[in-house]
Amino acid sequence: MRAVRTNGVRLGMLRKFVALPGQEQRLYCSATFWLLSVKAGLYLLPFSRINGWLTRLAHLNTQPAQGRKPQTVVRAIERISRALPRWRITCLPQAMVGYLLLRRQGFDVCLKIGVCKDAREQLTAHAWLEYQGRVLLGDLDEINQFIPVFMR
């Protein structure tokens, strides 16, 4: 039996969303809005403009959210990105949105963008988030091969 789809969204996903507590529903809605906005913005505008807006919006909350873990935000971003395959939400918008949402919740994360050469000697780039010296979002087996060229 196949899952029923409505405009590209599986009903099972909708049921799971409705079953979430209100706070998590708001997180998923916020993450969806920002992922789609940043993805569209990166397509339409220069990186410097999107980065400037991100800097202004991602002010660090001095009081971390009580009881909330950064992994909750990361999980929401990763799930939404997988649920919207046609949008191809890659590491850069994921890391940018993670930076925005986590800083607003009081987590002092670091956004990094790095480059390296792949097995075919082609230049490749990757974006990730670090928190307390560990990769929080965008971890890869070969992440140590990437040389950071941008850090925020």
PDB file of C-alpha atoms in Angstrom:
ATOM      1  CA  MET A   1       0.000   0.000   0.000  1.00  0.00           C
ATOM      2  CA  ARG A   2       1.408   3.380  -1.003  1.00  0.00           C
ATOM      3  CA  ALA A   3       1.332   6.472   1.169  1.00  0.00           C
ATOM      4  CA  VAL A   4      -1.276   8.986   0.083  1.00  0.00           C
ATOM      5  CA  ARG A   5       0.287  12.208  -1.215  1.00  0.00           C
ATOM      6  CA  THR A   6      -1.311  15.630  -1.280  1.00  0.00           C
ATOM      7  CA  ASN A   7       0.620  18.211  -3.303  1.00  0.00           C
ATOM      8  CA  GLY A   8       3.860  16.299  -2.714  1.00  0.00           C
ATOM      9  CA  VAL A   9       3.397  15.911   1.055  1.00  0.00           C
ATOM     10  CA  ARG A  10       2.759  12.492   2.540  1.00  0.00           C
ATOM     11  CA  LEU A  11      -0.203  12.352   4.884  1.00  0.00           C
ATOM     12  CA  GLY A  12       1.894  10.337   7.342  1.00  0.00           C
ATOM     13  CA  MET A  13       4.232  13.300   7.663  1.00  0.00           C
ATOM     14  CA  LEU A  14       1.273  15.561   8.366  1.00  0.00           C
ATOM     15  CA  ARG A  15       0.010  13.224  11.069  1.00  0.00           C
ATOM     16  CA  LYS A  16       3.441  13.187  12.721  1.00  0.00           C
ATOM     17  CA  PHE A  17       3.564  16.972  12.615  1.00  0.00           C
ATOM     18  CA  VAL A  18       0.109  17.332  14.187  1.00  0.00           C
ATOM     19  CA  ALA A  19       1.130  14.917  16.965  1.00  0.00           C
ATOM     20  CA  LEU A  20       4.120  17.091  17.943  1.00  0.00           C
ATOM     21  CA  PRO A  21       3.890  19.412  20.958  1.00  0.00           C
ATOM     22  CA  GLY A  22       3.102  23.022  20.084  1.00  0.00           C
ATOM     23  CA  GLN A  23       6.645  24.233  20.743  1.00  0.00           C
ATOM     24  CA  GLU A  24       8.087  21.712  18.277  1.00  0.00           C
ATOM     25  CA  GLN A  25       5.407  22.547  15.710  1.00  0.00           C
ATOM     26  CA  ARG A  26       6.477  26.198  15.909  1.00  0.00           C
ATOM     27  CA  LEU A  27      10.128  25.154  15.528  1.00  0.00           C
ATOM     28  CA  TYR A  28       9.337  23.075  12.417  1.00  0.00           C
ATOM     29  CA  CYS A  29       7.274  25.915  10.907  1.00  0.00           C
ATOM     30  CA  SER A  30      10.018  28.431  11.616  1.00  0.00           C
ATOM     31  CA  ALA A  31      12.728  26.145  10.229  1.00  0.00           C
ATOM     32  CA  THR A  32      10.656  25.485   7.093  1.00  0.00           C
ATOM     33  CA  PHE A  33      10.079  29.196   6.527  1.00  0.00           C
ATOM     34  CA  TRP A  34      13.764  30.056   6.968  1.00  0.00           C
ATOM     35  CA  LEU A  35      15.050  27.119   4.881  1.00  0.00           C
ATOM     36  CA  LEU A  36      12.824  28.044   1.950  1.00  0.00           C
ATOM     37  CA  SER A  37      13.579  31.760   2.342  1.00  0.00           C
ATOM     38  CA  VAL A  38      17.350  31.287   2.508  1.00  0.00           C
ATOM     39  CA  LYS A  39      17.317  28.798  -0.382  1.00  0.00           C
ATOM     40  CA  ALA A  40      15.333  31.212  -2.553  1.00  0.00           C
ATOM     41  CA  GLY A  41      17.483  34.130  -1.395  1.00  0.00           C
ATOM     42  CA  LEU A  42      20.717  32.348  -2.291  1.00  0.00           C
ATOM     43  CA  TYR A  43      19.285  31.625  -5.725  1.00  0.00           C
ATOM     44  CA  LEU A  44      18.151  35.210  -6.353  1.00  0.00           C
ATOM     45  CA  LEU A  45      20.625  37.401  -4.477  1.00  0.00           C
ATOM     46  CA  PRO A  46      24.369  37.579  -3.858  1.00  0.00           C
ATOM     47  CA  PHE A  47      25.720  35.651  -0.884  1.00  0.00           C
ATOM     48  CA  SER A  48      26.936  38.898   0.687  1.00  0.00           C
ATOM     49  CA  ARG A  49      23.378  40.274   0.870  1.00  0.00           C
ATOM     50  CA  ILE A  50      21.960  37.091   2.442  1.00  0.00           C
ATOM     51  CA  ASN A  51      24.924  36.928   4.828  1.00  0.00           C
ATOM     52  CA  GLY A  52      24.336  40.537   5.884  1.00  0.00           C
ATOM     53  CA  TRP A  53      20.698  39.842   6.678  1.00  0.00           C
ATOM     54  CA  LEU A  54      21.660  36.695   8.540  1.00  0.00           C
ATOM     55  CA  THR A  55      24.164  38.627  10.638  1.00  0.00           C
ATOM     56  CA  ARG A  56      21.553  41.193  11.645  1.00  0.00           C
ATOM     57  CA  LEU A  57      18.876  38.585  12.402  1.00  0.00           C
ATOM     58  CA  ALA A  58      21.067  36.065  14.257  1.00  0.00           C
ATOM     59  CA  HIS A  59      21.730  38.085  17.395  1.00  0.00           C
ATOM     60  CA  LEU A  60      22.934  35.866  20.228  1.00  0.00           C
ATOM     61  CA  ASN A  61      20.317  35.486  22.941  1.00  0.00           C
ATOM     62  CA  THR A  62      22.151  35.856  26.245  1.00  0.00           C
ATOM     63  CA  GLN A  63      19.723  33.511  28.014  1.00  0.00           C
ATOM     64  CA  PRO A  64      19.885  30.007  26.474  1.00  0.00           C
ATOM     65  CA  ALA A  65      16.545  28.274  26.116  1.00  0.00           C
ATOM     66  CA  GLN A  66      15.899  26.198  29.201  1.00  0.00           C
ATOM     67  CA  GLY A  67      15.569  22.490  28.530  1.00  0.00           C
ATOM     68  CA  ARG A  68      16.127  22.830  24.799  1.00  0.00           C
ATOM     69  CA  LYS A  69      19.031  21.069  23.165  1.00  0.00           C
ATOM     70  CA  PRO A  70      20.695  22.227  19.946  1.00  0.00           C
ATOM     71  CA  GLN A  71      20.119  18.761  18.473  1.00  0.00           C
ATOM     72  CA  THR A  72      16.363  19.480  18.421  1.00  0.00           C
ATOM     73  CA  VAL A  73      16.894  22.334  15.963  1.00  0.00           C
ATOM     74  CA  VAL A  74      19.402  20.313  13.924  1.00  0.00           C
ATOM     75  CA  ARG A  75      16.994  17.380  13.695  1.00  0.00           C
ATOM     76  CA  ALA A  76      14.191  19.693  12.501  1.00  0.00           C
ATOM     77  CA  ILE A  77      16.420  21.229   9.810  1.00  0.00           C
ATOM     78  CA  GLU A  78      17.617  17.837   8.575  1.00  0.00           C
ATOM     79  CA  ARG A  79      14.101  16.351   8.494  1.00  0.00           C
ATOM     80  CA  ILE A  80      12.605  19.295   6.659  1.00  0.00           C
ATOM     81  CA  SER A  81      15.441  19.279   4.127  1.00  0.00           C
ATOM     82  CA  ARG A  82      14.791  15.595   3.406  1.00  0.00           C
ATOM     83  CA  ALA A  83      11.023  16.173   3.231  1.00  0.00           C
ATOM     84  CA  LEU A  84      11.472  18.780   0.474  1.00  0.00           C
ATOM     85  CA  PRO A  85      13.671  16.930  -2.059  1.00  0.00           C
ATOM     86  CA  ARG A  86      12.627  19.101  -4.997  1.00  0.00           C
ATOM     87  CA  TRP A  87      14.063  22.172  -3.267  1.00  0.00           C
ATOM     88  CA  ARG A  88      17.510  20.535  -2.934  1.00  0.00           C
ATOM     89  CA  ILE A  89      18.223  22.201   0.391  1.00  0.00           C
ATOM     90  CA  THR A  90      21.941  21.596   0.643  1.00  0.00           C
ATOM     91  CA  CYS A  91      24.486  22.183   3.379  1.00  0.00           C
ATOM     92  CA  LEU A  92      24.767  25.966   2.919  1.00  0.00           C
ATOM     93  CA  PRO A  93      21.130  26.915   3.572  1.00  0.00           C
ATOM     94  CA  GLN A  94      20.949  24.276   6.320  1.00  0.00           C
ATOM     95  CA  ALA A  95      24.003  25.694   8.087  1.00  0.00           C
ATOM     96  CA  MET A  96      22.819  29.290   7.659  1.00  0.00           C
ATOM     97  CA  VAL A  97      19.370  28.532   9.080  1.00  0.00           C
ATOM     98  CA  GLY A  98      20.893  26.483  11.895  1.00  0.00           C
ATOM     99  CA  TYR A  99      23.140  29.433  12.727  1.00  0.00           C
ATOM    100  CA  LEU A 100      20.166  31.791  12.804  1.00  0.00           C
ATOM    101  CA  LEU A 101      17.840  29.614  14.877  1.00  0.00           C
ATOM    102  CA  LEU A 102      20.440  28.351  17.339  1.00  0.00           C
ATOM    103  CA  ARG A 103      21.940  31.771  18.059  1.00  0.00           C
ATOM    104  CA  ARG A 104      18.470  33.144  18.700  1.00  0.00           C
ATOM    105  CA  GLN A 105      18.040  30.377  21.275  1.00  0.00           C
ATOM    106  CA  GLY A 106      21.291  31.260  23.022  1.00  0.00           C
ATOM    107  CA  PHE A 107      23.648  28.678  21.519  1.00  0.00           C
ATOM    108  CA  ASP A 108      26.928  30.288  20.441  1.00  0.00           C
ATOM    109  CA  VAL A 109      27.448  28.282  17.249  1.00  0.00           C
ATOM    110  CA  CYS A 110      30.057  28.915  14.572  1.00  0.00           C
ATOM    111  CA  LEU A 111      29.148  28.776  10.875  1.00  0.00           C
ATOM    112  CA  LYS A 112      31.990  27.526   8.681  1.00  0.00           C
ATOM    113  CA  ILE A 113      32.331  27.207   4.934  1.00  0.00           C
ATOM    114  CA  GLY A 114      35.298  25.253   3.654  1.00  0.00           C
ATOM    115  CA  VAL A 115      36.788  24.016   0.408  1.00  0.00           C
ATOM    116  CA  CYS A 116      38.857  21.019  -0.661  1.00  0.00           C
ATOM    117  CA  LYS A 117      39.656  19.009  -3.753  1.00  0.00           C
ATOM    118  CA  ASP A 118      37.676  15.836  -4.262  1.00  0.00           C
ATOM    119  CA  ALA A 119      38.951  12.505  -5.606  1.00  0.00           C
ATOM    120  CA  ARG A 120      38.799  13.865  -9.181  1.00  0.00           C
ATOM    121  CA  GLU A 121      40.813  16.966  -8.190  1.00  0.00           C
ATOM    122  CA  GLN A 122      37.695  19.137  -8.493  1.00  0.00           C
ATOM    123  CA  LEU A 123      37.210  21.958  -6.023  1.00  0.00           C
ATOM    124  CA  THR A 124      34.276  21.251  -3.715  1.00  0.00           C
ATOM    125  CA  ALA A 125      32.742  23.260  -0.908  1.00  0.00           C
ATOM    126  CA  HIS A 126      30.866  22.401   2.272  1.00  0.00           C
ATOM    127  CA  ALA A 127      29.146  24.370   5.037  1.00  0.00           C
ATOM    128  CA  TRP A 128      28.728  23.199   8.613  1.00  0.00           C
ATOM    129  CA  LEU A 129      28.025  24.369  12.153  1.00  0.00           C
ATOM    130  CA  GLU A 130      30.228  23.839  15.172  1.00  0.00           C
ATOM    131  CA  TYR A 131      29.189  24.141  18.785  1.00  0.00           C
ATOM    132  CA  GLN A 132      31.650  23.901  21.648  1.00  0.00           C
ATOM    133  CA  GLY A 133      34.364  22.653  19.280  1.00  0.00           C
ATOM    134  CA  ARG A 134      32.303  19.828  17.753  1.00  0.00           C
ATOM    135  CA  VAL A 135      30.477  19.581  14.435  1.00  0.00           C
ATOM    136  CA  LEU A 136      26.777  19.928  15.145  1.00  0.00           C
ATOM    137  CA  LEU A 137      25.291  20.128  11.649  1.00  0.00           C
ATOM    138  CA  GLY A 138      26.847  19.073   8.357  1.00  0.00           C
ATOM    139  CA  ASP A 139      29.230  16.424   9.648  1.00  0.00           C
ATOM    140  CA  LEU A 140      31.051  14.389   7.009  1.00  0.00           C
ATOM    141  CA  ASP A 141      33.615  11.598   7.311  1.00  0.00           C
ATOM    142  CA  GLU A 142      36.133  13.743   5.450  1.00  0.00           C
ATOM    143  CA  ILE A 143      35.276  17.068   7.129  1.00  0.00           C
ATOM    144  CA  ASN A 144      38.888  17.503   8.259  1.00  0.00           C
ATOM    145  CA  GLN A 145      39.933  17.794   4.600  1.00  0.00           C
ATOM    146  CA  PHE A 146      37.957  21.021   4.197  1.00  0.00           C
ATOM    147  CA  ILE A 147      39.908  24.225   4.735  1.00  0.00           C
ATOM    148  CA  PRO A 148      37.643  26.886   6.235  1.00  0.00           C
ATOM    149  CA  VAL A 149      37.497  30.007   4.074  1.00  0.00           C
ATOM    150  CA  PHE A 150      34.585  31.657   5.891  1.00  0.00           C
ATOM    151  CA  MET A 151      33.731  31.602   9.569  1.00  0.00           C
ATOM    152  CA  ARG A 152      31.026  33.457  11.465  1.00  0.00           C
TER     153      ARG A 152
END
